[in-house]
Coordinates of C-alpha atoms in Angstrom, one line a residue:
X18 CA 9.6 -0.7 -16.7
X19 CA 7.8 1.1 -14.0
X20 CA 8.2 0.5 -10.2
X21 CA 11.8 -1.0 -10.4
X22 CA 13.2 0.2 -7.1
X23 CA 12.6 -3.1 -5.2
X24 CA 10.8 -6.4 -5.3
X25 CA 9.4 -7.7 -8.6
X26 CA 10.3 -4.6 -10.6
X27 CA 13.9 -4.6 -9.5
X28 CA 14.3 -8.4 -10.1
X29 CA 12.7 -8.1 -13.6
X30 CA 14.9 -5.2 -14.7
X31 CA 17.9 -7.1 -13.5
X32 CA 16.9 -10.2 -15.4
X33 CA 16.5 -8.3 -18.7
X34 CA 19.9 -6.7 -18.1
X35 CA 21.5 -10.0 -17.5
X36 CA 19.9 -11.3 -20.7
X37 CA 21.6 -8.5 -22.7
X38 CA 18.6 -6.1 -23.1
X39 CA 18.7 -2.4 -23.0
X40 CA 16.6 -1.4 -19.9
X41 CA 14.9 1.8 -18.9
X42 CA 14.1 1.3 -15.2
X43 CA 11.8 3.9 -13.7
X44 CA 11.0 4.8 -10.1
X45 CA 9.9 7.8 -8.1
X46 CA 13.4 8.4 -6.7
X47 CA 16.0 7.2 -9.2
X48 CA 18.8 5.1 -7.7
X49 CA 21.0 3.2 -10.1
X50 CA 22.8 1.5 -7.2
X51 CA 19.9 -0.9 -6.6
X52 CA 21.1 -2.9 -9.6
X53 CA 24.1 -5.2 -10.0
X54 CA 26.7 -4.0 -12.4
X55 CA 24.8 -1.1 -14.0
X56 CA 26.3 -0.1 -17.3
X57 CA 25.5 1.5 -20.7
X58 CA 22.5 -0.7 -21.2
X59 CA 20.7 0.6 -18.2
X60 CA 19.0 4.0 -18.0
X61 CA 17.4 4.9 -14.6
X62 CA 14.7 7.6 -14.8
X63 CA 12.3 9.3 -12.5
X64 CA 8.6 8.5 -13.1
X65 CA 5.4 9.3 -11.2
X66 CA 2.7 7.3 -13.0
X67 CA 0.0 9.6 -11.6
X68 CA 1.6 12.6 -13.5
X69 CA 1.0 13.0 -17.2
X70 CA 4.0 15.3 -17.5
X71 CA 6.3 12.8 -15.7
X72 CA 5.1 10.0 -18.0
X73 CA 5.6 12.1 -21.2
X74 CA 9.1 13.1 -20.1
X75 CA 10.1 9.5 -19.1
X76 CA 8.9 8.2 -22.4
X77 CA 10.8 10.8 -24.4
X78 CA 14.0 10.2 -22.4
X79 CA 13.7 6.4 -22.9
X80 CA 13.4 6.8 -26.7
X81 CA 16.3 9.3 -26.7
X82 CA 18.4 6.8 -24.8
X83 CA 17.8 3.7 -26.9
X84 CA 15.9 4.7 -30.0
X85 CA 12.7 2.7 -29.5
X86 CA 10.6 0.9 -26.9
X87 CA 9.9 -2.8 -27.7
X88 CA 8.5 -3.9 -24.3
X89 CA 6.6 -1.9 -21.7
X90 CA 6.2 -3.4 -18.3
X91 CA 3.8 -1.7 -15.9
X92 CA 4.8 -2.9 -12.5
X93 CA 4.4 0.2 -10.3
X94 CA 1.7 -0.3 -7.6
X95 CA 0.8 0.2 -4.0
X96 CA -0.9 -2.2 -1.6
X97 CA -3.4 -1.8 1.2
X98 CA -4.8 -4.0 3.9
X99 CA -8.1 -2.6 5.2
X100 CA -11.7 -3.4 6.0
X101 CA -13.5 -1.7 3.1
X102 CA -16.2 -0.2 5.3
X103 CA -13.6 2.0 7.0
X104 CA -11.4 2.8 4.0
X105 CA -11.6 6.5 3.2
X106 CA -12.5 7.7 -0.3
X107 CA -9.1 9.5 -0.5
X108 CA -7.3 6.2 0.1
X109 CA -9.5 4.3 -2.4
X110 CA -8.8 7.0 -5.1
X111 CA -5.1 7.0 -4.3
X112 CA -5.0 3.2 -4.9
X113 CA -6.8 3.5 -8.2
X114 CA -4.7 6.5 -9.4
X115 CA -1.5 4.4 -9.1
X116 CA -2.6 0.8 -9.7
X117 CA -5.2 1.4 -12.4
X118 CA -5.3 4.9 -13.9
X119 CA -1.5 5.0 -13.8
X120 CA -1.2 1.8 -15.9
X121 CA -3.7 3.2 -18.4
X122 CA -1.9 6.5 -18.7
X123 CA 1.5 4.9 -19.3
X124 CA -0.1 2.5 -21.9
X125 CA -1.8 5.3 -23.7
X126 CA 1.4 7.3 -23.8
X127 CA 3.5 4.4 -25.2
X128 CA 1.0 3.0 -27.7
X129 CA 1.5 5.6 -30.5
X130 CA 5.3 5.0 -30.4
X131 CA 4.9 1.2 -30.5
X132 CA 2.3 1.4 -33.2
X133 CA 4.6 3.6 -35.4
X134 CA 7.3 0.9 -35.1
X135 CA 4.7 -1.8 -36.0
X136 CA 5.0 -3.9 -32.9
X137 CA 5.9 -4.5 -29.3
X138 CA 4.6 -6.0 -26.1
X139 CA 2.8 -4.4 -23.2
X140 CA 2.9 -6.3 -19.9
X141 CA 0.7 -5.3 -17.0
X142 CA 1.5 -6.9 -13.7
X143 CA -1.6 -7.6 -11.6
X144 CA -2.1 -10.0 -8.7
X145 CA -3.3 -13.5 -7.8
X146 CA -6.1 -11.6 -5.9
X147 CA -7.6 -10.9 -9.3
X148 CA -8.0 -14.7 -9.6
X149 CA -8.9 -15.4 -6.0
X150 CA -10.0 -12.3 -4.0
X151 CA -9.3 -12.4 -0.2
X152 CA -10.6 -10.4 2.7
X153 CA -9.1 -7.0 3.6
X154 CA -7.7 -6.4 0.1
X155 CA -11.1 -5.4 -1.5
X156 CA -9.8 -2.1 -2.8
X157 CA -6.5 -3.4 -4.0
X158 CA -8.2 -6.3 -5.6
X159 CA -10.7 -4.0 -7.4
X160 CA -7.8 -2.0 -8.8
X161 CA -6.0 -5.1 -10.1
X162 CA -9.2 -6.7 -11.5
X163 CA -9.8 -3.5 -13.5
X164 CA -6.3 -3.8 -15.0
X165 CA -7.0 -7.4 -16.0
X166 CA -10.2 -6.5 -17.8
X167 CA -8.5 -3.5 -19.4
X168 CA -5.6 -5.5 -20.6
X169 CA -7.7 -8.3 -22.2
X170 CA -9.8 -5.7 -24.0
X171 CA -6.7 -3.8 -25.1
X172 CA -5.2 -7.0 -26.4
X173 CA -8.0 -7.3 -29.0
X174 CA -7.6 -3.7 -30.1
X175 CA -3.8 -3.7 -30.3
X176 CA -3.7 -7.0 -32.1
X177 CA -4.8 -5.0 -35.2
X178 CA -1.6 -3.0 -35.1
X179 CA 0.8 -5.8 -34.2
X180 CA 1.1 -5.0 -30.4
X181 CA 0.6 -7.7 -27.8
X182 CA -0.9 -6.9 -24.4
X183 CA -0.3 -9.4 -21.7
X184 CA -0.9 -10.0 -18.0
X185 CA 1.5 -11.4 -15.3
X186 CA -0.3 -12.5 -12.1
X187 CA 2.1 -12.8 -9.2
X188 CA 1.2 -14.5 -5.9
X189 CA 2.3 -13.5 -2.4
X190 CA 6.0 -13.0 -2.1
X191 CA 7.2 -12.6 1.5
X192 CA 10.7 -11.5 0.5
X193 CA 9.3 -8.2 -1.1
X194 CA 8.3 -5.0 0.8
X195 CA 4.7 -5.3 -0.4
X196 CA 3.3 -6.8 2.8
X197 CA 5.2 -4.4 5.1
X198 CA 4.2 -1.4 3.0
X199 CA 0.6 -2.5 3.0
X200 CA 0.6 -3.1 6.7
X201 CA 2.0 0.3 7.3
X202 CA -1.2 1.7 5.7
X203 CA -3.6 -0.4 7.8
X204 CA -3.6 1.6 11.1
X205 CA -7.2 2.4 12.1
X206 CA -8.6 0.6 9.0
X207 CA -9.7 -2.7 10.7
X208 CA -11.6 -1.5 13.8
X209 CA -14.4 -3.5 15.5
X210 CA -16.3 -5.6 14.4
X211 CA -13.5 -6.6 12.0
X212 CA -10.4 -6.5 14.3
X213 CA -10.5 -10.0 15.8
X214 CA -11.2 -11.6 12.4
X215 CA -8.4 -9.4 10.9
X216 CA -5.9 -10.5 13.5
X217 CA -6.7 -14.2 12.9
X218 CA -6.6 -13.7 9.2
X219 CA -3.2 -12.0 9.2
X220 CA -1.8 -14.6 11.6
X221 CA -3.1 -17.3 9.2
X222 CA -1.3 -15.6 6.3
X223 CA 2.0 -16.1 8.2
X224 CA 1.5 -19.8 8.0
X225 CA 0.0 -19.8 4.5
X226 CA 0.9 -21.6 2.3
X227 CA 3.8 -23.9 1.9
X228 CA 4.3 -22.5 -1.6
X229 CA 4.9 -18.8 -1.9
X230 CA 5.9 -16.8 -5.0
X231 CA 9.5 -15.8 -5.4
X232 CA 10.7 -12.6 -7.1
X233 CA 12.6 -14.8 -9.6
X234 CA 9.4 -16.5 -10.6
X235 CA 7.7 -13.2 -11.3
X236 CA 10.7 -11.8 -13.3
X237 CA 10.8 -15.0 -15.3
X238 CA 7.1 -14.8 -16.1
X239 CA 7.5 -11.2 -17.3
X240 CA 10.5 -12.3 -19.4
X241 CA 8.4 -15.1 -20.9
X242 CA 5.5 -12.7 -21.6
X243 CA 8.0 -10.4 -23.4
X244 CA 9.6 -13.0 -25.6
X245 CA 7.0 -15.8 -26.1
X246 CA 5.3 -15.9 -29.5
X247 CA 1.6 -16.7 -29.8
X248 CA -1.6 -15.2 -28.4
X249 CA -1.3 -16.2 -24.8
X250 CA -2.7 -13.5 -22.5
X251 CA -2.2 -14.5 -18.9
X252 CA 1.1 -15.6 -17.3
X253 CA 0.5 -16.8 -13.7
X254 CA 3.7 -16.5 -11.5
X255 CA 4.3 -18.7 -8.5
X256 CA 2.9 -21.9 -7.1
X257 CA 0.3 -20.2 -5.0
X258 CA -1.1 -18.4 -8.1
X259 CA -1.2 -21.7 -10.0
X260 CA -3.1 -23.3 -7.0
X261 CA -5.7 -20.5 -7.0
X262 CA -6.1 -20.6 -10.7
X263 CA -6.7 -24.4 -10.7
X264 CA -9.1 -24.0 -7.8
X265 CA -11.0 -21.2 -9.5
X266 CA -11.2 -22.5 -13.0
X267 CA -11.0 -26.3 -12.7
X268 CA -13.6 -26.8 -10.0
X269 CA -17.2 -25.8 -9.5
X270 CA -18.0 -22.4 -8.0
X271 CA -19.5 -24.1 -5.0
X272 CA -16.3 -26.0 -4.3
X273 CA -14.1 -23.0 -4.9
X274 CA -16.1 -20.8 -2.5
X275 CA -16.1 -23.5 0.1
X276 CA -12.3 -23.9 -0.1
X277 CA -11.7 -20.1 0.1
X278 CA -14.0 -19.7 3.1
X279 CA -12.3 -22.6 4.8
X280 CA -8.9 -21.0 4.2
X281 CA -9.7 -17.3 4.7
X282 CA -13.3 -16.8 6.0
X283 CA -14.3 -15.8 9.5
X284 CA -15.1 -18.5 12.1
X285 CA -18.9 -18.0 12.3
X286 CA -19.2 -20.5 15.1
X287 CA -17.6 -18.1 17.6

């Protein structure tokens, strides 16, 4: 598992441990103390998903620790809140290096091992914004939509060799560090004419909605994706994700867009 130092990744690694699995938990700065009752079934390793050398070493160390990899969970990612017009190319590329190219690199490194063992599951964690994009997360959304398309296409390829590729789509979880970390990257990226709209939008997010996603809902969705038989591809996690999925796929595009603009669009009457 990648990105296990906090939030969804930490909760997911802990759930698999609690269910009796051997777990290789990776993070940029390894810290075994973040987990409850770590023992012989847990191996914490350093991993930078933007480094091919780091990926190769982590994979080799994981196999050395437990013999084989049955499930790969790509959870590592970074967030960003910004007006796209003012987002520097360097920031955009950094986002894709971690959220998209990092996922691809880890998958490509793990697939030969899983293919040799004639099976396994690859789970890529994306976002509810891939279902229902919102303002000021255009770059983040693009990086996650790319992973969704990649994973679906990959699922058709890997089905030939007995490997499942699946998507877990978390909603917004206020108990994680995602919003804080994203907000720390926003300084100077929502200047006029976007600033007033941005302030209203972020204030509205504080009240939205009555149903957030909990870290346990995400970890349980990942566990289901790892263990469920069949050809299911997407595993929405959280009531807000379910709401957006229903709004997106069970109504007309006109109705969907009207609802999204009512919730998150600018007040054009001002």
